[in-house]
Amino acid sequence: MSNKAYIQLDGVTKKYSRGGEELVVLDALDLKVPEGDYVALMGPSGSGKTTILNLVGGLDIPDSGKVSVADTEVANMPKSQLPAWRARHVGFVFQSFNLLPVLTAHENVMLPLQLTPLSKSERKIQADFALEIVGLSDRASHRPSQLSGGQEQRVAIARAIATDPDVIIADEPTGDLDRNSADEILQILDRLNSEMGKTILMVTHDPAAAASARRLLKLDKGTLVSDQTREGA
Amino acid sequence: MAFPVRLALRHILASKTRNGLTVLAITIAVFLLCFLLAVVKGIDAGVRSASATRLVTQSAVSLFVSLPMSYQPKIDAVDGVVLSSEFRWFGGYYQDPSNFFPQFAVNQNRFLEMYEKDIEIIEGPDGITGPGARAAVQKALNSDRRAAIIGVGLKDEEKYSFKVGDTVPIVPAIYQRADGGSWEFIIVGIFRPLKERIPDKVMYFRSDYLNTSIESGEAIGEIAAGVYYINIDSGDIGDVVASTIDDEFLNGPQRTQTITEAAFASFFVSAIGNLPLFLGTIGGAVLFSIFFSVVNAMLIAGRQRLKESGILQALGFTPLTSTFLLIFEGLMVALIGGALGLSLAVGTEGLVQDLFGANIRNYKIDSNLMLLALATSSALGITAGLSAGIPFLGYRPTEALRSMG
Ligand SMILES: Nc1ncnc2c1ncn2[C@@H]1O[C@H](COP(=O)(O)OP(=O)(O)O)[C@@H](O)[C@H]1O
Ligand SMILES: [Mg+2]
């Protein structure tokens, strides 16, 4: 074993050029997240939160610095191998759910399982199980348009965990939800972390969501300005 | 069902109106393609079956101007000419103007000799069939001025059902009878064409029946030969013989134009010049415009799919997945349209054959045409899917996810 943290960013810089002007989104950022941690990331809009999540999930690559997840150098991986790596190790949850509207809840959950070597019946069992975890077995055949926002987000979480990834990346998962639905989502994330040992990296503006994480990071203009671990966590 | 197939089908069903219209457009395009190609092929078959050792001498003025009878000996005297035979358009109909089939006045003996290898006499008087039928029919033709032979199509088609021994009245369009009545012909033989260019719904009768009736005042019209069909020694001398004949009649009374039977056959069905090229151009233009409307429909589908491409990539699919999905959808829509268009073409084959009648006898949606139709629709669908799906590959996954599509 290396002495690296489970998720580790070393001197990560990410820039975008917009209209000839260079925008430094992340500036030599360092971050260590041990396995099984549950981290909430807060910060003003445009401070680079989503960019961090994308880098960890291998959807984006840094201009300089290293991103490693479970001993894998994500940024150095050939582009062609990133999707397969992502399918095995990372589950994404988005603010706007991002379910495919033409598929049922169950079919949405089945999507990432198509990329696994599991048999058809094994896939179905895992999809059923994932829906059971989020408490939506009875809505398996519903389309997203037939579900409430909270239910959609629960399906999205089921989809994110269907392949049993180590890391869950959630970008404002309660941002579009009412308080009750948001609390349900937070309870599910909490169970995924405490009972199933998932490492969770969650961006949020919601103080209640931040309070349910074990650790709270604050980001401003591409640099971490605060790192607190919750009492008793 | 495999996941990509299911997702693609769901997308197709999710945009029923757009995809329905695309299917309709492809249906029409493929039907037109089949129709036009079958017409062109039918014409071509007729032209290609034309003999290389046969010329046709017609009036240089127009096909509708008859050449004089006196030309025949002069044509026969030209070096390289083996045999000539007059063909004169009669243009009547049976009972009702809608029952139209061509009738030609010919010299029965010259005609039979010239067409020895072009038609097969399959039935003669008293039920005679087989090799003896030809001689029996020739004898019968020579023994009655009103005798005529018909193509087998006039026997097979129900509304005619002509038999050997029948007396068939034909209402004249050009050669009116003094009594205002019909001409009567007696069927003495039935033939099957051995060449594509010869119609099977056609009647040949004795030109002297026409000529003596005009002479005696029983009928009104001009005694003439129509056009001359000419058998020559070899195809190599066609040009020389043709110009010799045309030079012969340079000073009238009718100037002539002598062309090969192939040229004549293609001209006869295509009074507007190069019909195959014309039809091909129409077909090409139709396909071209349909092609762009299909590509456009797929591009719209593609633009609405960028976000999905981002989501799929976040789940671990490659950007190619979305490209393949769109290709598959394009292919499905195009093949459904193609299959419908093809079914329409096959379903209306008989109807179109009836409509064309003797003009284009070989209108057929054959297996080559079917393959071509399906291959064309597949290519159309794949190309449309590609043009919609390729742009995905130019986006980073984060850009795709941030898009509104
Ligand atoms: N693909 C891109 N092209 C240009 N600018 C981008 C791109 N992605 C993000 N940005 C910019 O980078 C900054 C950080 O974005 P992001 O990480 O999404 O912020 P947030 O903290 O709100 O999630 C923002 O100013 C955003 O406009
Ligand atoms: Mg963000």
Coordinates of C-alpha atoms in Angstrom, one line a residue, chain B:
Chain B
M1 CA -33.5 -6.6 -25.6
A2 CA -30.0 -5.2 -25.7
F3 CA -29.7 -1.9 -24.0
P4 CA -28.6 0.2 -27.0
V5 CA -31.5 -1.2 -29.1
R6 CA -34.0 -0.4 -26.3
L7 CA -32.7 3.1 -25.8
A8 CA -32.7 3.8 -29.5
L9 CA -36.2 2.5 -29.9
R10 CA -37.4 4.6 -27.0
H11 CA -35.9 7.7 -28.6
I12 CA -37.6 6.9 -31.9
L13 CA -40.9 6.4 -30.1
A14 CA -40.4 9.6 -28.1
S15 CA -40.4 11.7 -31.2
K16 CA -43.3 10.1 -33.1
T17 CA -44.2 13.0 -35.3
R18 CA -40.7 13.9 -36.4
N19 CA -39.7 10.3 -37.0
G20 CA -43.0 9.5 -38.6
L21 CA -42.5 12.3 -41.1
T22 CA -39.0 11.1 -41.8
V23 CA -40.2 7.6 -42.4
L24 CA -42.9 9.0 -44.7
A25 CA -40.2 11.0 -46.6
I26 CA -38.0 7.9 -47.0
T27 CA -41.0 5.8 -48.0
I28 CA -41.8 8.2 -50.8
A29 CA -38.2 8.5 -51.9
V30 CA -37.6 4.8 -52.0
F31 CA -40.9 4.2 -53.8
L32 CA -39.9 6.8 -56.4
L33 CA -36.4 5.4 -56.7
C34 CA -37.8 1.9 -57.3
F35 CA -40.4 3.2 -59.7
L36 CA -38.0 5.3 -61.8
L37 CA -35.3 2.7 -61.9
A38 CA -37.7 0.0 -62.9
V39 CA -39.0 2.3 -65.7
V40 CA -35.4 2.9 -66.8
K41 CA -34.6 -0.8 -66.7
G42 CA -37.7 -1.6 -68.6
I43 CA -36.8 0.8 -71.3
D44 CA -33.2 -0.3 -71.3
A45 CA -34.2 -4.0 -71.6
G46 CA -36.2 -3.1 -74.7
V47 CA -33.3 -1.1 -76.2
R48 CA -30.7 -3.7 -75.4
S49 CA -32.8 -6.6 -76.9
A50 CA -32.8 -4.7 -80.2
S51 CA -30.9 -6.3 -82.9
A52 CA -27.6 -4.9 -84.1
T53 CA -28.3 -6.1 -87.6
R54 CA -31.5 -4.3 -88.0
L55 CA -32.1 -0.7 -89.1
V56 CA -35.3 1.3 -89.2
T57 CA -35.9 3.8 -92.0
Q58 CA -38.4 6.5 -91.1
S59 CA -39.5 9.9 -92.4
A60 CA -36.9 12.5 -91.6
V61 CA -39.8 14.8 -90.8
S62 CA -41.7 12.9 -88.2
L63 CA -42.6 9.4 -87.0
F64 CA -46.1 10.2 -87.9
V65 CA -45.4 10.8 -91.6
S66 CA -45.6 7.6 -93.7
L67 CA -43.0 6.6 -96.2
P68 CA -44.2 5.6 -99.7
M69 CA -44.6 2.0 -100.8
S70 CA -42.3 2.7 -103.7
Y71 CA -39.3 2.9 -101.4
Q72 CA -39.2 -0.8 -100.7
P73 CA -37.5 -2.0 -104.0
K74 CA -35.0 0.8 -103.7
I75 CA -34.1 -0.1 -100.1
D76 CA -33.9 -3.8 -101.1
A77 CA -31.4 -2.9 -103.8
V78 CA -29.0 -1.3 -101.4
D79 CA -25.8 -3.3 -100.8
G80 CA -25.9 -5.1 -97.4
V81 CA -29.7 -5.1 -97.1
V82 CA -31.0 -8.6 -96.7
L83 CA -34.7 -8.0 -96.2
S84 CA -37.0 -5.1 -95.6
S85 CA -40.5 -5.1 -94.1
E86 CA -43.0 -2.3 -93.8
F87 CA -44.6 -1.5 -90.4
R88 CA -47.6 0.8 -90.5
W89 CA -49.3 2.2 -87.4
F90 CA -53.1 1.6 -87.4
G91 CA -53.9 3.1 -84.1
G92 CA -57.4 1.7 -83.5
Y93 CA -59.0 0.4 -80.4
Y94 CA -61.2 -2.5 -79.3
Q95 CA -64.7 -1.5 -78.3
D96 CA -63.7 1.3 -76.0
P97 CA -60.8 3.9 -76.4
S98 CA -59.4 2.7 -73.1
N99 CA -58.8 -0.8 -74.6
F100 CA -55.9 0.4 -76.6
F101 CA -53.1 -1.8 -77.9
P102 CA -50.9 -1.2 -81.0
Q103 CA -51.9 -2.7 -84.3
F104 CA -49.5 -2.7 -87.3
A105 CA -50.2 -3.3 -90.9
V106 CA -47.3 -5.5 -92.4
N107 CA -46.5 -7.7 -95.3
Q108 CA -47.2 -11.0 -93.7
N109 CA -44.5 -13.0 -95.4
R110 CA -41.7 -10.4 -95.1
F111 CA -42.8 -9.9 -91.4
L112 CA -42.7 -13.5 -90.5
E113 CA -39.3 -13.9 -92.1
M114 CA -37.9 -10.8 -90.5
Y115 CA -39.2 -11.8 -87.0
E116 CA -38.3 -15.4 -87.3
K117 CA -36.0 -15.2 -84.3
D118 CA -37.9 -12.4 -82.6
I119 CA -41.2 -14.1 -82.0
E120 CA -42.3 -17.7 -81.4
I121 CA -45.6 -18.7 -82.9
I122 CA -47.2 -20.7 -80.1
E123 CA -50.6 -21.4 -81.5
G124 CA -52.2 -21.6 -84.9
P125 CA -55.5 -22.7 -86.5
D126 CA -57.3 -25.8 -85.3
G127 CA -55.3 -25.8 -82.1
I128 CA -52.0 -26.5 -83.7
T129 CA -49.0 -25.8 -81.4
G130 CA -45.3 -26.6 -81.5
P131 CA -42.9 -26.4 -84.4
G132 CA -45.6 -26.9 -87.1
A133 CA -47.5 -23.8 -85.9
R134 CA -45.5 -21.3 -87.8
A135 CA -46.1 -22.8 -91.2
A136 CA -49.8 -23.2 -90.4
V137 CA -50.1 -19.6 -89.4
Q138 CA -48.3 -18.4 -92.5
K139 CA -50.7 -20.4 -94.6
A140 CA -53.7 -19.0 -92.8
L141 CA -52.4 -15.5 -93.1
N142 CA -52.0 -15.9 -96.8
S143 CA -55.4 -17.4 -97.4
D144 CA -57.6 -14.6 -95.8
R145 CA -56.9 -10.9 -96.3
R146 CA -58.5 -10.1 -92.8
A147 CA -56.2 -12.6 -91.0
A148 CA -54.1 -11.3 -88.1
I149 CA -51.8 -12.5 -85.4
I150 CA -51.6 -11.3 -81.9
G151 CA -49.2 -11.4 -79.0
V152 CA -50.0 -13.7 -76.1
G153 CA -50.8 -10.8 -73.8
L154 CA -54.1 -10.2 -75.7
K155 CA -55.0 -13.8 -75.1
D156 CA -54.0 -13.7 -71.4
E157 CA -55.6 -10.4 -70.4
E158 CA -59.1 -11.0 -69.3
K159 CA -60.7 -8.0 -71.0
Y160 CA -59.5 -9.1 -74.4
S161 CA -59.2 -12.9 -74.1
F162 CA -58.8 -13.2 -77.8
K163 CA -58.6 -16.8 -79.2
V164 CA -57.5 -18.2 -82.5
G165 CA -60.6 -18.2 -84.8
D166 CA -62.1 -15.0 -83.1
T167 CA -63.3 -12.2 -85.3
V168 CA -62.1 -9.0 -83.6
P169 CA -63.6 -5.7 -84.4
I170 CA -61.2 -2.7 -84.2
V171 CA -62.6 0.8 -84.2
P172 CA -60.4 2.9 -86.5
A173 CA -58.8 6.2 -85.4
I174 CA -57.0 7.0 -88.6
Y175 CA -58.4 4.8 -91.4
Q176 CA -62.2 5.4 -91.2
R177 CA -64.4 3.1 -93.1
A178 CA -67.0 4.5 -95.5
D179 CA -69.8 2.6 -93.7
G180 CA -68.6 4.2 -90.4
G181 CA -68.1 0.8 -88.8
S182 CA -65.2 -1.2 -87.4
W183 CA -62.5 -3.1 -89.2
E184 CA -62.8 -6.9 -88.7
F185 CA -59.8 -9.0 -88.2
I186 CA -59.7 -12.8 -87.9
I187 CA -57.1 -14.2 -85.4
V188 CA -55.2 -17.0 -87.0
G189 CA -52.2 -17.2 -84.7
I190 CA -50.7 -16.3 -81.3
F191 CA -47.1 -15.5 -80.7
R192 CA -44.8 -15.0 -77.7
P193 CA -42.2 -12.3 -78.1
L194 CA -38.6 -13.5 -77.7
K195 CA -37.2 -10.0 -77.5
E196 CA -37.9 -7.5 -74.7
R197 CA -38.6 -4.7 -77.1
I198 CA -41.5 -6.5 -78.8
P199 CA -44.8 -5.9 -76.9
D200 CA -47.0 -8.9 -76.1
K201 CA -50.2 -6.9 -76.4
V202 CA -50.0 -6.1 -80.1
M203 CA -51.7 -7.2 -83.4
Y204 CA -50.0 -7.6 -86.8
F205 CA -52.3 -7.7 -89.9
R206 CA -52.0 -7.7 -93.6
S207 CA -51.3 -4.3 -95.1
D208 CA -53.0 -5.2 -98.4
Y209 CA -56.2 -5.5 -96.4
L210 CA -55.8 -1.8 -95.6
N211 CA -54.6 -0.8 -99.1
T212 CA -57.2 -2.6 -101.1
S213 CA -60.0 -1.3 -98.8
I214 CA -58.7 2.3 -99.5
E215 CA -58.4 1.6 -103.2
S216 CA -61.9 0.3 -103.5
G217 CA -63.3 3.3 -101.5
E218 CA -64.4 1.1 -98.6
A219 CA -62.0 3.0 -96.4
I220 CA -60.5 6.5 -96.3
G221 CA -56.8 7.1 -96.0
E222 CA -53.5 7.2 -97.8
I223 CA -51.8 4.1 -99.2
A224 CA -48.3 4.1 -97.7
A225 CA -45.8 1.9 -95.9
G226 CA -45.2 3.6 -92.6
V227 CA -41.6 2.8 -91.6
Y228 CA -39.3 0.1 -93.0
Y229 CA -37.5 -2.4 -90.8
I230 CA -34.4 -3.6 -92.5
N231 CA -32.3 -6.6 -91.8
I232 CA -28.6 -6.2 -92.8
D233 CA -25.7 -8.5 -93.4
S234 CA -23.7 -7.4 -90.3
G235 CA -23.8 -4.8 -87.6
D236 CA -20.5 -3.4 -88.8
I237 CA -21.9 -1.9 -92.0
G238 CA -25.0 -0.3 -90.3
D239 CA -23.7 3.2 -90.7
V240 CA -22.8 2.8 -94.3
V241 CA -26.1 1.1 -95.2
A242 CA -28.1 3.8 -93.3
S243 CA -26.4 6.7 -95.1
T244 CA -26.7 5.0 -98.5
I245 CA -30.4 4.6 -97.9
D246 CA -30.8 8.2 -96.7
D247 CA -28.8 9.5 -99.6
E248 CA -31.0 7.6 -102.0
F249 CA -34.1 9.6 -100.9
L250 CA -32.4 12.9 -100.3
N251 CA -34.4 14.5 -103.1
G252 CA -37.8 13.1 -102.0
P253 CA -40.5 12.7 -102.3
Q254 CA -39.9 12.0 -98.5
R255 CA -36.4 12.4 -97.0
T256 CA -35.6 9.5 -94.7
Q257 CA -33.7 9.0 -91.5
T258 CA -32.3 5.6 -91.0
I259 CA -31.3 4.5 -87.5
T260 CA -30.5 1.3 -85.6
E261 CA -33.4 -0.6 -84.1
A262 CA -31.9 0.1 -80.7
A263 CA -32.0 3.8 -81.3
F264 CA -35.5 3.5 -82.7
A265 CA -36.7 1.5 -79.7
S266 CA -35.4 4.0 -77.2
F267 CA -36.7 6.9 -79.2
F268 CA -40.1 5.3 -79.5
V269 CA -40.6 5.1 -75.7
S270 CA -38.9 8.4 -75.1
A271 CA -40.3 11.1 -77.3
I272 CA -38.6 13.6 -75.0
G273 CA -35.1 12.5 -75.8
N274 CA -33.0 10.7 -73.3
L275 CA -35.7 9.4 -71.0
P276 CA -33.5 7.2 -68.8
L277 CA -31.2 10.2 -68.1
F278 CA -34.2 12.4 -67.5
L279 CA -35.8 10.0 -65.1
G280 CA -32.4 9.3 -63.4
T281 CA -32.0 13.1 -62.8
I282 CA -35.5 13.3 -61.3
G283 CA -34.7 10.4 -59.1
G284 CA -31.4 11.8 -58.1
A285 CA -32.9 15.2 -57.2
V286 CA -35.6 13.6 -55.1
L287 CA -33.1 11.4 -53.3
F288 CA -30.8 14.4 -52.8
S289 CA -33.5 16.6 -51.2
I290 CA -34.9 13.7 -49.1
F291 CA -31.4 13.0 -48.0
F292 CA -31.0 16.5 -46.6
S293 CA -34.4 16.4 -44.8
V294 CA -33.4 13.1 -43.2
V295 CA -30.0 14.4 -42.2
N296 CA -31.7 17.6 -40.8
A297 CA -34.1 15.5 -38.8
M298 CA -31.2 13.5 -37.4
L299 CA -29.2 16.7 -36.6
I300 CA -32.2 18.0 -34.6
A301 CA -32.3 14.7 -32.7
G302 CA -28.5 14.9 -32.2
R303 CA -28.6 18.4 -30.8
Q304 CA -31.1 17.3 -28.2
R305 CA -28.8 14.4 -27.2
L306 CA -25.6 16.2 -26.2
K307 CA -26.7 16.3 -22.6
E308 CA -27.5 12.6 -22.7
S309 CA -24.0 12.0 -24.1
G310 CA -22.5 13.8 -21.1
I311 CA -24.7 11.7 -18.7
L312 CA -23.7 8.5 -20.4
Q313 CA -20.1 9.4 -20.2
A314 CA -20.4 10.2 -16.5
L315 CA -21.8 6.7 -16.1
G316 CA -18.8 5.3 -17.9
F317 CA -19.9 5.0 -21.5
T318 CA -17.6 6.3 -24.2
P319 CA -18.7 9.2 -26.4
L320 CA -18.9 6.7 -29.2
T321 CA -22.0 5.2 -27.5
S322 CA -24.1 8.3 -28.4
T323 CA -22.7 8.3 -31.9
F324 CA -23.7 4.6 -32.4
L325 CA -27.1 5.2 -30.9
L326 CA -27.8 7.9 -33.4
I327 CA -26.5 5.8 -36.3
F328 CA -28.7 3.0 -35.1
E329 CA -31.7 5.3 -34.9
G330 CA -31.0 6.7 -38.3
L331 CA -30.7 3.2 -39.7
M332 CA -33.9 2.0 -38.1
V333 CA -35.9 5.0 -39.3
A334 CA -34.4 4.7 -42.8
L335 CA -35.0 1.0 -43.0
I336 CA -38.6 1.2 -41.8
G337 CA -39.2 3.9 -44.5
G338 CA -37.2 1.9 -47.0
A339 CA -39.2 -1.3 -46.3
L340 CA -42.5 0.6 -46.6
G341 CA -41.4 2.3 -49.8
L342 CA -40.3 -1.0 -51.2
S343 CA -43.5 -2.7 -50.2
L344 CA -45.4 0.1 -51.9
A345 CA -43.4 -0.4 -55.1
V346 CA -43.9 -4.2 -55.0
G347 CA -47.5 -3.8 -54.1
T348 CA -48.2 -1.5 -57.0
E349 CA -46.1 -3.4 -59.5
G350 CA -49.1 -5.0 -61.2
L351 CA -51.0 -1.7 -61.3
V352 CA -48.1 0.2 -62.9
Q353 CA -47.6 -2.6 -65.4
D354 CA -51.2 -2.2 -66.4
L355 CA -50.8 1.5 -66.6
F356 CA -47.8 1.3 -68.9
G357 CA -49.2 -1.5 -70.8
A358 CA -47.2 -2.2 -74.0
N359 CA -45.1 0.9 -73.6
I360 CA -42.8 -0.4 -71.0
R361 CA -43.3 -4.2 -70.8
N362 CA -40.5 -4.9 -68.4
Y363 CA -41.5 -2.8 -65.4
K364 CA -40.4 -5.1 -62.6
I365 CA -39.3 -4.6 -59.0
D366 CA -36.7 -7.4 -59.2
S367 CA -34.5 -8.6 -56.4
N368 CA -31.6 -6.4 -57.5
L369 CA -33.8 -3.3 -57.2
M370 CA -35.0 -4.5 -53.8
L371 CA -31.4 -4.8 -52.6
L372 CA -30.6 -1.5 -54.1
A373 CA -33.5 0.1 -52.3
L374 CA -32.6 -1.4 -48.9
A375 CA -28.9 -0.5 -49.4
T376 CA -29.8 3.0 -50.3
S377 CA -32.0 3.5 -47.3
S378 CA -29.3 1.9 -45.1
A379 CA -26.7 4.2 -46.5
L380 CA -29.1 7.2 -46.0
G381 CA -29.8 6.2 -42.4
I382 CA -26.1 5.6 -41.5
T383 CA -25.0 8.8 -43.1
A384 CA -27.7 10.8 -41.4
G385 CA -26.8 9.1 -38.1
L386 CA -23.1 9.8 -38.6
S387 CA -23.6 13.4 -39.4
A388 CA -25.7 13.8 -36.2
G389 CA -23.4 11.6 -34.1
I390 CA -19.9 12.6 -35.1
P391 CA -20.2 16.1 -33.6
F392 CA -20.5 14.5 -30.1
L393 CA -17.0 13.4 -30.3
G394 CA -15.8 17.0 -30.5
Y395 CA -17.2 17.9 -27.0
R396 CA -15.5 17.3 -23.7
P397 CA -17.7 15.3 -21.3
T398 CA -17.9 18.3 -19.0
E399 CA -19.2 20.5 -21.9
A400 CA -21.7 17.9 -22.9
L401 CA -22.9 17.7 -19.3
R402 CA -23.2 21.5 -19.0
S403 CA -25.2 21.7 -22.2
M404 CA -28.9 22.3 -22.1
G405 CA -29.8 19.7 -24.9

